[in-house]
CSV table of C-alpha atoms in Angstrom, one decimal:
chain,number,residue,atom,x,y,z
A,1,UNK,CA,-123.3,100.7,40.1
A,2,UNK,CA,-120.0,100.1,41.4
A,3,UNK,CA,-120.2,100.5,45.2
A,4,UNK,CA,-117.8,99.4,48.2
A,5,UNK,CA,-119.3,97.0,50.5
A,6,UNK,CA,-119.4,98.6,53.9
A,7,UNK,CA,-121.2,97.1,57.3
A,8,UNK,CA,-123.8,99.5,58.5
A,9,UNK,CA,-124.1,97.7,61.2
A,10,UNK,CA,-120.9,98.7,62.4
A,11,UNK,CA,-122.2,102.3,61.8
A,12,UNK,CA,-122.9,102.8,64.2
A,13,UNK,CA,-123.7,100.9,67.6
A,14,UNK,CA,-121.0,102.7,69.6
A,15,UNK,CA,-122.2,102.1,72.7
A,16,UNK,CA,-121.1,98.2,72.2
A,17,UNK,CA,-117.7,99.0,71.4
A,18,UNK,CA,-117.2,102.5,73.1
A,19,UNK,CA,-117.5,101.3,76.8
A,20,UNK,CA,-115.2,99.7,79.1
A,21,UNK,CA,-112.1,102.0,77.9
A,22,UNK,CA,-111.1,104.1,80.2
A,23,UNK,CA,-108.4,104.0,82.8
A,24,UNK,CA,-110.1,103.8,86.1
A,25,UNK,CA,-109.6,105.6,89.2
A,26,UNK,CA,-108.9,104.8,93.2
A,27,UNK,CA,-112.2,104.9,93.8
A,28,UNK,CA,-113.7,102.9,90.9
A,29,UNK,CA,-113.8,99.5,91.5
A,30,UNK,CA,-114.3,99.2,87.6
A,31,UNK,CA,-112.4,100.8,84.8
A,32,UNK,CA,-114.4,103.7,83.8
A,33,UNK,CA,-116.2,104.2,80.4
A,34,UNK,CA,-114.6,106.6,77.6
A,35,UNK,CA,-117.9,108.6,77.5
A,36,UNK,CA,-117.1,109.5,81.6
A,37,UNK,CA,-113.7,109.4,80.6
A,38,UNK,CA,-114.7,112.0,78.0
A,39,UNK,CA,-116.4,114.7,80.7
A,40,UNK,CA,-114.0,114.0,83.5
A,41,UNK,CA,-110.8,113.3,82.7
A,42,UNK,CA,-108.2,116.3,83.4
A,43,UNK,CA,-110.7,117.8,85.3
A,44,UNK,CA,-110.7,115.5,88.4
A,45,UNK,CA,-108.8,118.1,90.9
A,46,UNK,CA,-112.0,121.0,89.7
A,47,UNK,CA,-113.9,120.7,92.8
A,48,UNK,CA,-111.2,120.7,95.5
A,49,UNK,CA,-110.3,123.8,93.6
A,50,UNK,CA,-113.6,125.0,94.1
A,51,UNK,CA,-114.3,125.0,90.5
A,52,UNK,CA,-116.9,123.1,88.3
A,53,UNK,CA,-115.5,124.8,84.9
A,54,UNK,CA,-111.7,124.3,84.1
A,55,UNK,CA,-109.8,128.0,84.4
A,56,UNK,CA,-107.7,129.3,81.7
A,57,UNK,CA,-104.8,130.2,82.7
A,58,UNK,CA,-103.1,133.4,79.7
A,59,UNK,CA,-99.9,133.9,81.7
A,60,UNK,CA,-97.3,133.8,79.4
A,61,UNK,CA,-94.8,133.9,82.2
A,62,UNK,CA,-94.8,132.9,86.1
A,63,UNK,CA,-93.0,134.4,89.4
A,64,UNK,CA,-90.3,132.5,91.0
A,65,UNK,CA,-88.4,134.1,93.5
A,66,UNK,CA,-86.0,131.1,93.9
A,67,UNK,CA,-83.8,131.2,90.6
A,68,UNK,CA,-81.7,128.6,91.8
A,69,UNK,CA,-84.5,126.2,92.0
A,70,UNK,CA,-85.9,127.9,88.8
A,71,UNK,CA,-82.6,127.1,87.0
A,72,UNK,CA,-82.3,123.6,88.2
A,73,UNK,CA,-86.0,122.6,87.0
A,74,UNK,CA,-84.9,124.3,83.5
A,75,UNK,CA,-82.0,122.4,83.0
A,76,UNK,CA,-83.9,119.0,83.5
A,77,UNK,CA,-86.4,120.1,81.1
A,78,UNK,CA,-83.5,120.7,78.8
A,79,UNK,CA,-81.8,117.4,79.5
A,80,UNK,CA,-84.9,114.8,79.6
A,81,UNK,CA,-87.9,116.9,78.5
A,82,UNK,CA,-89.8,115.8,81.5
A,83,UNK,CA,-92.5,118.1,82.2
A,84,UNK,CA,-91.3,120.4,85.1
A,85,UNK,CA,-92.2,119.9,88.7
A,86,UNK,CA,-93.8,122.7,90.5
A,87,UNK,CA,-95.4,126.0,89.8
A,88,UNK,CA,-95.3,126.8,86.0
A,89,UNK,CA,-92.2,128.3,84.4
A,90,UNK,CA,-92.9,129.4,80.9
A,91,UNK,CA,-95.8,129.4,78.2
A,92,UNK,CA,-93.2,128.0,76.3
A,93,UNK,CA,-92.4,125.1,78.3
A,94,UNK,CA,-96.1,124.2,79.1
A,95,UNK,CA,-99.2,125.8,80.0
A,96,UNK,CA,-101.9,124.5,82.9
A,97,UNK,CA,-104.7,125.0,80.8
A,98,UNK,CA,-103.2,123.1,77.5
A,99,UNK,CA,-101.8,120.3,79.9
A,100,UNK,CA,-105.3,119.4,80.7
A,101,UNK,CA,-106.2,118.8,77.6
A,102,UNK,CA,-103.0,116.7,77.3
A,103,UNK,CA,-103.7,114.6,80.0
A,104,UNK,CA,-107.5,114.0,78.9
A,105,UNK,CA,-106.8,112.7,75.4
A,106,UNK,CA,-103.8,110.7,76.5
A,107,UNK,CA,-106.5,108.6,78.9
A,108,UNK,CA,-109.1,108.3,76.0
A,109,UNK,CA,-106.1,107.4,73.5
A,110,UNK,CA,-104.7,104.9,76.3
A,111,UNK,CA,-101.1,106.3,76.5
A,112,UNK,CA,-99.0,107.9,79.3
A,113,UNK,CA,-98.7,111.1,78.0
A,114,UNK,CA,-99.4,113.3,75.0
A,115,UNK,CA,-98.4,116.5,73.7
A,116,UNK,CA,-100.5,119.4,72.0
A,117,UNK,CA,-99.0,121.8,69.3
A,118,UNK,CA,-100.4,124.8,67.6
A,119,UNK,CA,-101.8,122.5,64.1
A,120,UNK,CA,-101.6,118.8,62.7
A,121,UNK,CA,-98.8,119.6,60.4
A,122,UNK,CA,-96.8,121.6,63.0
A,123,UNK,CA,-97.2,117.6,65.2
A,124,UNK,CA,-96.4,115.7,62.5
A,125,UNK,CA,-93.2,118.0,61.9
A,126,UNK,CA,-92.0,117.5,66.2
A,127,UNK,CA,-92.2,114.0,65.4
A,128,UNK,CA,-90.2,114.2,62.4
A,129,UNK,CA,-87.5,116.5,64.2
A,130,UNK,CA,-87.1,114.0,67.3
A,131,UNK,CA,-85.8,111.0,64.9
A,132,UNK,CA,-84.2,113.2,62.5
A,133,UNK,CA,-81.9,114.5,65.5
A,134,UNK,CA,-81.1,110.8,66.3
A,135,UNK,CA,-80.5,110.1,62.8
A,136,UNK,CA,-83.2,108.5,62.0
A,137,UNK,CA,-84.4,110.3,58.9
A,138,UNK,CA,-86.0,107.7,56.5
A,139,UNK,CA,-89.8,107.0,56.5
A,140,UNK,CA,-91.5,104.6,55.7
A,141,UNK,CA,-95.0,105.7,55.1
A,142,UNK,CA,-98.8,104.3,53.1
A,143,UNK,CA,-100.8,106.7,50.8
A,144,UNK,CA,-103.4,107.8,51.0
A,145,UNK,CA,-102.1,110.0,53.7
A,146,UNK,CA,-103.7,113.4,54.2
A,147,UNK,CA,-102.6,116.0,51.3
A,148,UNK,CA,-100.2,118.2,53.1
A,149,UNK,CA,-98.6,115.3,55.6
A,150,UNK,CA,-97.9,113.6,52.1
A,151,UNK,CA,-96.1,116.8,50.5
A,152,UNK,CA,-94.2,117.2,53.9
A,153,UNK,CA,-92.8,113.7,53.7
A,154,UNK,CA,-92.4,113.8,49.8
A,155,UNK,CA,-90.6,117.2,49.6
A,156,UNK,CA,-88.5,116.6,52.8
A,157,UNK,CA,-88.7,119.9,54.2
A,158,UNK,CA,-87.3,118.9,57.0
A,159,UNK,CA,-84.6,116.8,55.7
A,160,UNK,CA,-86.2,113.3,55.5
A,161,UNK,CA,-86.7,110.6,53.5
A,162,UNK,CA,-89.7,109.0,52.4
A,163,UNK,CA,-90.6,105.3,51.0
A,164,UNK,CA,-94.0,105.3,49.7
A,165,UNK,CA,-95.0,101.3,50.0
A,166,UNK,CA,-98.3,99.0,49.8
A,167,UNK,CA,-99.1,97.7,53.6
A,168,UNK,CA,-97.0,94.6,52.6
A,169,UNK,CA,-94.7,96.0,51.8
A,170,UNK,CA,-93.7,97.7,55.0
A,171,UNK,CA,-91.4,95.4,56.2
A,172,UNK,CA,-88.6,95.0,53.1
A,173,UNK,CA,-88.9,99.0,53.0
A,174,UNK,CA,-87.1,99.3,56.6
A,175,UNK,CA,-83.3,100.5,56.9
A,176,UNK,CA,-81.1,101.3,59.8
A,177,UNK,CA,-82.0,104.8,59.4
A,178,UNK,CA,-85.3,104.4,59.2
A,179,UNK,CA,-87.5,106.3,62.2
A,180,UNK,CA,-90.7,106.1,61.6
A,181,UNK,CA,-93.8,104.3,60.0
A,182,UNK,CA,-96.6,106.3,59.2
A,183,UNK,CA,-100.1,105.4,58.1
A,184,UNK,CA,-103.7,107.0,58.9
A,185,UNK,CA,-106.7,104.5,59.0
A,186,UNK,CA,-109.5,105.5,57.8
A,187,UNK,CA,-107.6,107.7,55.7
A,188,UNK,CA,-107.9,111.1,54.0
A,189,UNK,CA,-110.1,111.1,52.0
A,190,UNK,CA,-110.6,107.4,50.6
A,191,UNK,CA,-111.2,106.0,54.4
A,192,UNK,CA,-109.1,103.0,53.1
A,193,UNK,CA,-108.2,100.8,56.2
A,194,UNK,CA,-106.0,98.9,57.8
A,195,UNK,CA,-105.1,96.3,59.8
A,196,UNK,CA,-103.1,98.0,61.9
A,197,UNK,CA,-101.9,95.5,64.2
A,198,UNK,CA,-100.7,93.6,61.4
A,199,UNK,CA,-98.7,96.3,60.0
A,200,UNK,CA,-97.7,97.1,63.8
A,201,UNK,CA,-95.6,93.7,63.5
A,202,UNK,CA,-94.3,94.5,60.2
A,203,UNK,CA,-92.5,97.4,62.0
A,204,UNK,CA,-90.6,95.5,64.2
A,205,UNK,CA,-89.0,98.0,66.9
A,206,UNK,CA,-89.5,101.1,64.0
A,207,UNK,CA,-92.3,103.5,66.1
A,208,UNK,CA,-95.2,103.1,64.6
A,209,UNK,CA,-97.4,106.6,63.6
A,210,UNK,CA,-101.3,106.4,62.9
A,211,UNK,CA,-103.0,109.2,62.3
A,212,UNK,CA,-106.3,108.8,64.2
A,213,UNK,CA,-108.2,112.5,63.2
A,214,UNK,CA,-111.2,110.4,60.9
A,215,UNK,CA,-111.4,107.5,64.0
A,216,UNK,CA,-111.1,109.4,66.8
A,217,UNK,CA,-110.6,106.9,70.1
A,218,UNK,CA,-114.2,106.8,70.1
A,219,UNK,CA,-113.9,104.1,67.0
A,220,UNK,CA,-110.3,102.8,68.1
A,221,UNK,CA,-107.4,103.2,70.0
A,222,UNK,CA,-104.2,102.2,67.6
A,223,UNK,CA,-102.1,101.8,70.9
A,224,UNK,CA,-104.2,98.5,71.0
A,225,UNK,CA,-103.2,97.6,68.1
A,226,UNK,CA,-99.5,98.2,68.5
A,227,UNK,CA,-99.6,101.9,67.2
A,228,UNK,CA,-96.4,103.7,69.6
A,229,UNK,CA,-97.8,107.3,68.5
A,230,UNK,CA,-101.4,108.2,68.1
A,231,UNK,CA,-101.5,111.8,65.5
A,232,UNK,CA,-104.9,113.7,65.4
A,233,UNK,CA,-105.5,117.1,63.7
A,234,UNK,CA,-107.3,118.2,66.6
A,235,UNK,CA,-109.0,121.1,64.5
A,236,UNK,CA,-111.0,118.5,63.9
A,237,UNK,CA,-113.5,115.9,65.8
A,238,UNK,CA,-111.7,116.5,68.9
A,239,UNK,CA,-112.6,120.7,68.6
A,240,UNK,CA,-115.6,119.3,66.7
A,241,UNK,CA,-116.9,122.9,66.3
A,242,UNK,CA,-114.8,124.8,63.6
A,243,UNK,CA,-113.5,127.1,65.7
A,244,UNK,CA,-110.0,126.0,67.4
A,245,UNK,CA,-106.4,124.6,65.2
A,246,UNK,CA,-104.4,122.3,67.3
A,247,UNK,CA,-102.3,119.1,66.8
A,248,UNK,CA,-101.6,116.2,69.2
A,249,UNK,CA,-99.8,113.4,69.8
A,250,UNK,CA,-100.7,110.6,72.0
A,251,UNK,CA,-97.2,108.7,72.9
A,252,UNK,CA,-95.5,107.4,75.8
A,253,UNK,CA,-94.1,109.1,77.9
A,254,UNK,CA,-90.1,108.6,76.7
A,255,UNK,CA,-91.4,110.2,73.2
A,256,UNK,CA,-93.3,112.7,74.8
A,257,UNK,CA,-90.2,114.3,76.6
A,258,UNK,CA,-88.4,114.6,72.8
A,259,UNK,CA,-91.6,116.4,71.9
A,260,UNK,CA,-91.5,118.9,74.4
A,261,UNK,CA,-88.0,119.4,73.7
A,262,UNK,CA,-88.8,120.1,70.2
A,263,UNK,CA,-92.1,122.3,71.1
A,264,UNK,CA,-90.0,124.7,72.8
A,265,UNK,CA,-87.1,125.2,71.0
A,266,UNK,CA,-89.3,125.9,67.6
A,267,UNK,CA,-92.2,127.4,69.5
A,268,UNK,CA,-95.3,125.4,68.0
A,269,UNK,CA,-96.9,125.8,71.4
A,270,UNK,CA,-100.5,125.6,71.9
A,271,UNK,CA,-102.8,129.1,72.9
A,272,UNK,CA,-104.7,128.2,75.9
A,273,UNK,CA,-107.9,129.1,75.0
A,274,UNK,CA,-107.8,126.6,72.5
A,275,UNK,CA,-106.4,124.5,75.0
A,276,UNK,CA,-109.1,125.3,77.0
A,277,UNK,CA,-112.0,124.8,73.9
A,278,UNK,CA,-110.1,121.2,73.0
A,279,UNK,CA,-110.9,119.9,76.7
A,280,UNK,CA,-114.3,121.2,76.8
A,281,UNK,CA,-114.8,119.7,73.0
A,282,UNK,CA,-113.3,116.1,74.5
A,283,UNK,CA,-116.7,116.5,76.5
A,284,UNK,CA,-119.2,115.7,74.1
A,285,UNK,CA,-117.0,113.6,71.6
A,286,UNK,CA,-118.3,110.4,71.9
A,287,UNK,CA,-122.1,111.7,71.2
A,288,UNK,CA,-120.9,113.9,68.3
A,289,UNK,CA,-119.4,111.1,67.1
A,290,UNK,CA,-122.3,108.9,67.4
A,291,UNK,CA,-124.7,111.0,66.5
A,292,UNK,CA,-122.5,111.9,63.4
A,293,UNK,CA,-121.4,108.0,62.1
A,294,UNK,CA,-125.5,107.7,62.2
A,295,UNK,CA,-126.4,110.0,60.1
A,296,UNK,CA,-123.2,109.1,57.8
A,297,UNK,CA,-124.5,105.4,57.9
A,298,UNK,CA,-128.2,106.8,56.2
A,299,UNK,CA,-126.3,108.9,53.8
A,300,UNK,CA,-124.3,106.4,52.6
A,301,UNK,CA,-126.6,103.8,52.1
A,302,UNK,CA,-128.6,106.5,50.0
A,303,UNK,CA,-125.7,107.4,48.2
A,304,UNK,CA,-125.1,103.8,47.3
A,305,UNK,CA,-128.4,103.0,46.1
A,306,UNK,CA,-128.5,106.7,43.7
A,307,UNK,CA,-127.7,106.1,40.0
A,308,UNK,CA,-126.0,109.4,39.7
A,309,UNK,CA,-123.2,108.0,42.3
A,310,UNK,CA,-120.5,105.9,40.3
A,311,UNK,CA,-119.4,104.2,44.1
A,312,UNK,CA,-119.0,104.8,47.7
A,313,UNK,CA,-116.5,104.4,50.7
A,314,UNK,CA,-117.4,104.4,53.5
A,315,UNK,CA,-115.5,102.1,56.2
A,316,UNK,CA,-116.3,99.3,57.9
A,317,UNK,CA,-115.3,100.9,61.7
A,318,UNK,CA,-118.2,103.6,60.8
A,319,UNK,CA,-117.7,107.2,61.7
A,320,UNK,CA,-118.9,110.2,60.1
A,321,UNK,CA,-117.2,110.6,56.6
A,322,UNK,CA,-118.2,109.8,53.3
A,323,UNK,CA,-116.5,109.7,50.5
A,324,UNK,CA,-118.3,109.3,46.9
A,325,UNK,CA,-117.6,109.5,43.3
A,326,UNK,CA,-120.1,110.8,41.0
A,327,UNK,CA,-120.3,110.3,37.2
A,328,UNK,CA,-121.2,113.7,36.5
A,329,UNK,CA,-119.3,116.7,37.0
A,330,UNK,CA,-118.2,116.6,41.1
A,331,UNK,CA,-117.8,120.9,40.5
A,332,UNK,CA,-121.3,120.9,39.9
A,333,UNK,CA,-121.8,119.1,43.2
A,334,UNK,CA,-120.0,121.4,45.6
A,335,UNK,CA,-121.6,124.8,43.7
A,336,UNK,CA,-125.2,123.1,44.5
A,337,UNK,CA,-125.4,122.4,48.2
A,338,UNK,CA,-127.5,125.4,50.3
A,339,UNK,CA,-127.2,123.5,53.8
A,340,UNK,CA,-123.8,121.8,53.9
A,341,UNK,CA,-121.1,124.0,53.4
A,342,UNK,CA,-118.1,123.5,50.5
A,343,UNK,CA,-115.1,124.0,52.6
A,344,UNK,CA,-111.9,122.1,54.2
A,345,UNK,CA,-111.4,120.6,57.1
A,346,UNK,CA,-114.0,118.3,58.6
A,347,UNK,CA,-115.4,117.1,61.9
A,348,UNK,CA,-117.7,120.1,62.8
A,349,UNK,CA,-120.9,119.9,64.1
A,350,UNK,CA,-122.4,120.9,60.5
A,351,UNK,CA,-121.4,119.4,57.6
A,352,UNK,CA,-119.0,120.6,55.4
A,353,UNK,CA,-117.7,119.1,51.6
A,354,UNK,CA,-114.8,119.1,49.4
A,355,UNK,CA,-113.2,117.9,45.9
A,356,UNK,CA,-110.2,116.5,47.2
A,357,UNK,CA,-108.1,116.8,43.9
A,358,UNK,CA,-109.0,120.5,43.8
A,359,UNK,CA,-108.0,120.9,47.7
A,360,UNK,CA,-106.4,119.0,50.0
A,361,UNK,CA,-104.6,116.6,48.1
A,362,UNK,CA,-104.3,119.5,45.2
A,363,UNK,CA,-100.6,119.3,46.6
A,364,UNK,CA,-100.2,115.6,45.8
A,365,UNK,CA,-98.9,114.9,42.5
A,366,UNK,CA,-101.3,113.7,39.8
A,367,UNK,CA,-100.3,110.0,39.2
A,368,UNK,CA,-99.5,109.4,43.0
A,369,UNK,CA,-103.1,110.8,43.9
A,370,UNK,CA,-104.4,108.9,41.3
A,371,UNK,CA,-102.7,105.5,42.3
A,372,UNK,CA,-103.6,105.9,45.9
A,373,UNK,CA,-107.6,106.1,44.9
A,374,UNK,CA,-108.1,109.8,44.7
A,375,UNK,CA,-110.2,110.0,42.0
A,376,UNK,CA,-110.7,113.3,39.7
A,377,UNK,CA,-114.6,113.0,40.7
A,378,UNK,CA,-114.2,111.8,44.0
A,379,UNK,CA,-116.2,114.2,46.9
A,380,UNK,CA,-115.5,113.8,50.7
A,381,UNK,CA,-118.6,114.5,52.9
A,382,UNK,CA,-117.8,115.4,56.7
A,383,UNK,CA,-121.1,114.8,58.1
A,384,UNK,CA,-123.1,116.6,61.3
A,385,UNK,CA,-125.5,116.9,63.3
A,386,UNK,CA,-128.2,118.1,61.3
A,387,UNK,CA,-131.2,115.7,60.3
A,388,UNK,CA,-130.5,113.1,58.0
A,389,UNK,CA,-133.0,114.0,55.6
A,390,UNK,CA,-132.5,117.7,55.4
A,391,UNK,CA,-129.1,116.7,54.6
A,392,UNK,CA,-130.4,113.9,51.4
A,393,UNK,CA,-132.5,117.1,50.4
A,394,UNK,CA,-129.4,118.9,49.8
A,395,UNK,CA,-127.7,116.4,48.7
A,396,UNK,CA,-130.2,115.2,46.4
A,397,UNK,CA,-130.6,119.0,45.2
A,398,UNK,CA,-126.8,119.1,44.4
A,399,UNK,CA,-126.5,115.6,42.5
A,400,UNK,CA,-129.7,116.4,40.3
A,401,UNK,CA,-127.2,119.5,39.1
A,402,UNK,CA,-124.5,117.0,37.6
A,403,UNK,CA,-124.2,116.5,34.0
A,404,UNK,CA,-124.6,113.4,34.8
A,405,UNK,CA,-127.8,113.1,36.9
């Protein structure tokens, strides 16, 4: 059997690589770990409130009975984007309850700021609009990319222009105009990495974007590694319960005042209760996501070793998806789970699988899904919480329905 070498080991001893990432505070003499990071960050100000649990704040509008002060703050937010000082303006401008969430994830992501929108794709499009309104509307980006990211750049719905290139090839591919890189290590849904500090240098001063949903800061933090704009699809492991959509970017702060800008002149803004759901998720990352990359370390070693599995990925950073192809009938697979769930999306608590050339990269032409490793009878497993062998039951169960088990 044809199966990719991957390093359990790295899947998963977080604890050796999760802790000394946090920012620090006044009164730490120590910077603090990402899994404190994780419960207290943009929540510090709670108990002088005389709080424990963060409000949610639904106003869609606030009360200012000085307009003239209300005018000036509005006209700096048009001019620099800079988050405005003082009592709230706007749901449109920002929200209290969504800008904790903001300033959480920028401290577990290491940046100075970040910026939340209503989805992934409606991120990924604010970052296309600030360089396209500088003129900056090439791209230079690396499949596999996640399905509907790839059809955004490809169709150029937004009036850019996209250079599909190999990792070394990222350098010759850069023009005046061009305003971005983007890549997504592990990525959707081969988990095909990269170095990305190596293909940081290759983009000179060009931003660099990684997507970070299949990572999550709790397996790296691409700023590190040169990264200018951390993406996550925070429906996903940063939710990490099925139940909220939401996009962010983790930038600094110069980008993040262009993103705001863009957030409220199209209105992708953020509800607050998911706001509010994303910073309580933030809470218990790190343990979902260790707890997860375990369990998807025992699948994947069982998957390797199974005769009806043709070959595995699974990366060497660990986390908690799996991709697999089978050589029977991958159909047959998803119609024969009882536990896990066929569905998209990914990084819930339970675990959830798809046939990406059916689904989410349905919307990536044939030859192109096919060059960047998306197999016809390739599955992607998003792993949970449940235990590991209920999960080989099912799994087992499923696989013994192919034509070819």
């Amino acid at each position: 059997m044809d199966s990719v070498v991957y390093d359990t080991a790295a899947a998963y001893d977080a604890d050796a690589r999760d802790d000394r990432r946090g920012t620090g505070s006044a009164s730490a003499a120590r910077p603090r770990a990402l899994a404190t990071e994780a419960v207290h960050a943009g929540r510090e100000d709670l108990a002088a409130l005389g709080l424990h649990a963060a409000p949610i704040d639904l106003s869609t509008t606030y009360p200012s009975y000085d307009s003239r002060g209300e005018a000036a703050r509005i006209d700096a937010f048009a001019a620099e984007g800079a988050e405005p000082e003082g009592p709230p303006v706007y749901g449109r401008l920002g929200n209290p309850t969504v800008a904790r969430f903001e300033t959480a994830l920028a401290r577990l992501e290491g940046t100075e700021s970040a910026v939340a929108f209503a989805s992934g794709m409606a991120t990924l499009s604010a970052v296309l609009l600030v360089r396209n309104a500088m003129g900056l509307r090439h791209v230079v980006a690396v499949r596999p990319l996640y399905g509907c990211s790839d059809h955004l750049l490809t169709a150029g719905l937004l009036g850019s222009e996209v250079t599909w290139v190999d990792p070394a090839g990222i350098a010759d591919a850069l023009r005046p105009d061009t305003g971005l890189v983007m890549v997504e290590s592990p990525a959707n849904p081969t988990l095909a990495e990269l170095d990305l500090r190596a293909v940081a240098h290759a983009c000179g001063s060009v931003p660099l974007l990684a997507d970070n949903t299949f990572a999550t800061p709790v397996l790296q933090r691409p700023v590190e590694q040169g990264a200018r704009l951390v993406l996550h699809s925070a429906t996903k492991y940063l939710g990490g319960h099925g139940d909220v959509m939401a996009g962010v970017v983790a930038c600094d702060e110069e980008f993040a005042r262009g993103l705001r800008q863009v957030r409220f002149a199209t209105g992708g803004v953020l509800h607050p209760l998911a706001g509010y759901l994303l910073l309580r998720g933030l809470s218990t990352l790190p343990v979902r996501v260790r707890a997860a990359s375990s369990n998807a370390a025992e699948l994947a070693r069982r998957l390797a070793d199974d005769p009806r599995v043709a070959r595995v990925h699974y990366p060497r950073i660990g986390g908690a998806m799996i991709a697999f192809e089978v050589h029977g009938d991958p159909h047959d697979v998803i119609a024969g789970v009882r536990l896990i769930t066929p569905a998209v999306s990914l990084g819930s608590v339970d675990s959830l699988i798809q046939h990406p050339a059916s689904i989410s990269h349905r919307i990536v032409p044939t030859a192109d899904r096919h060059d960047a490793g998306v197999s016809d009878r390739l599955l992607r497993l998003s792993v949970g919480l449940e235990d590991v062998d209920d999960l080989w039951s099912d799994l087992d169960g499923a696989l013994g329905f192919t034509s070819g088990g």
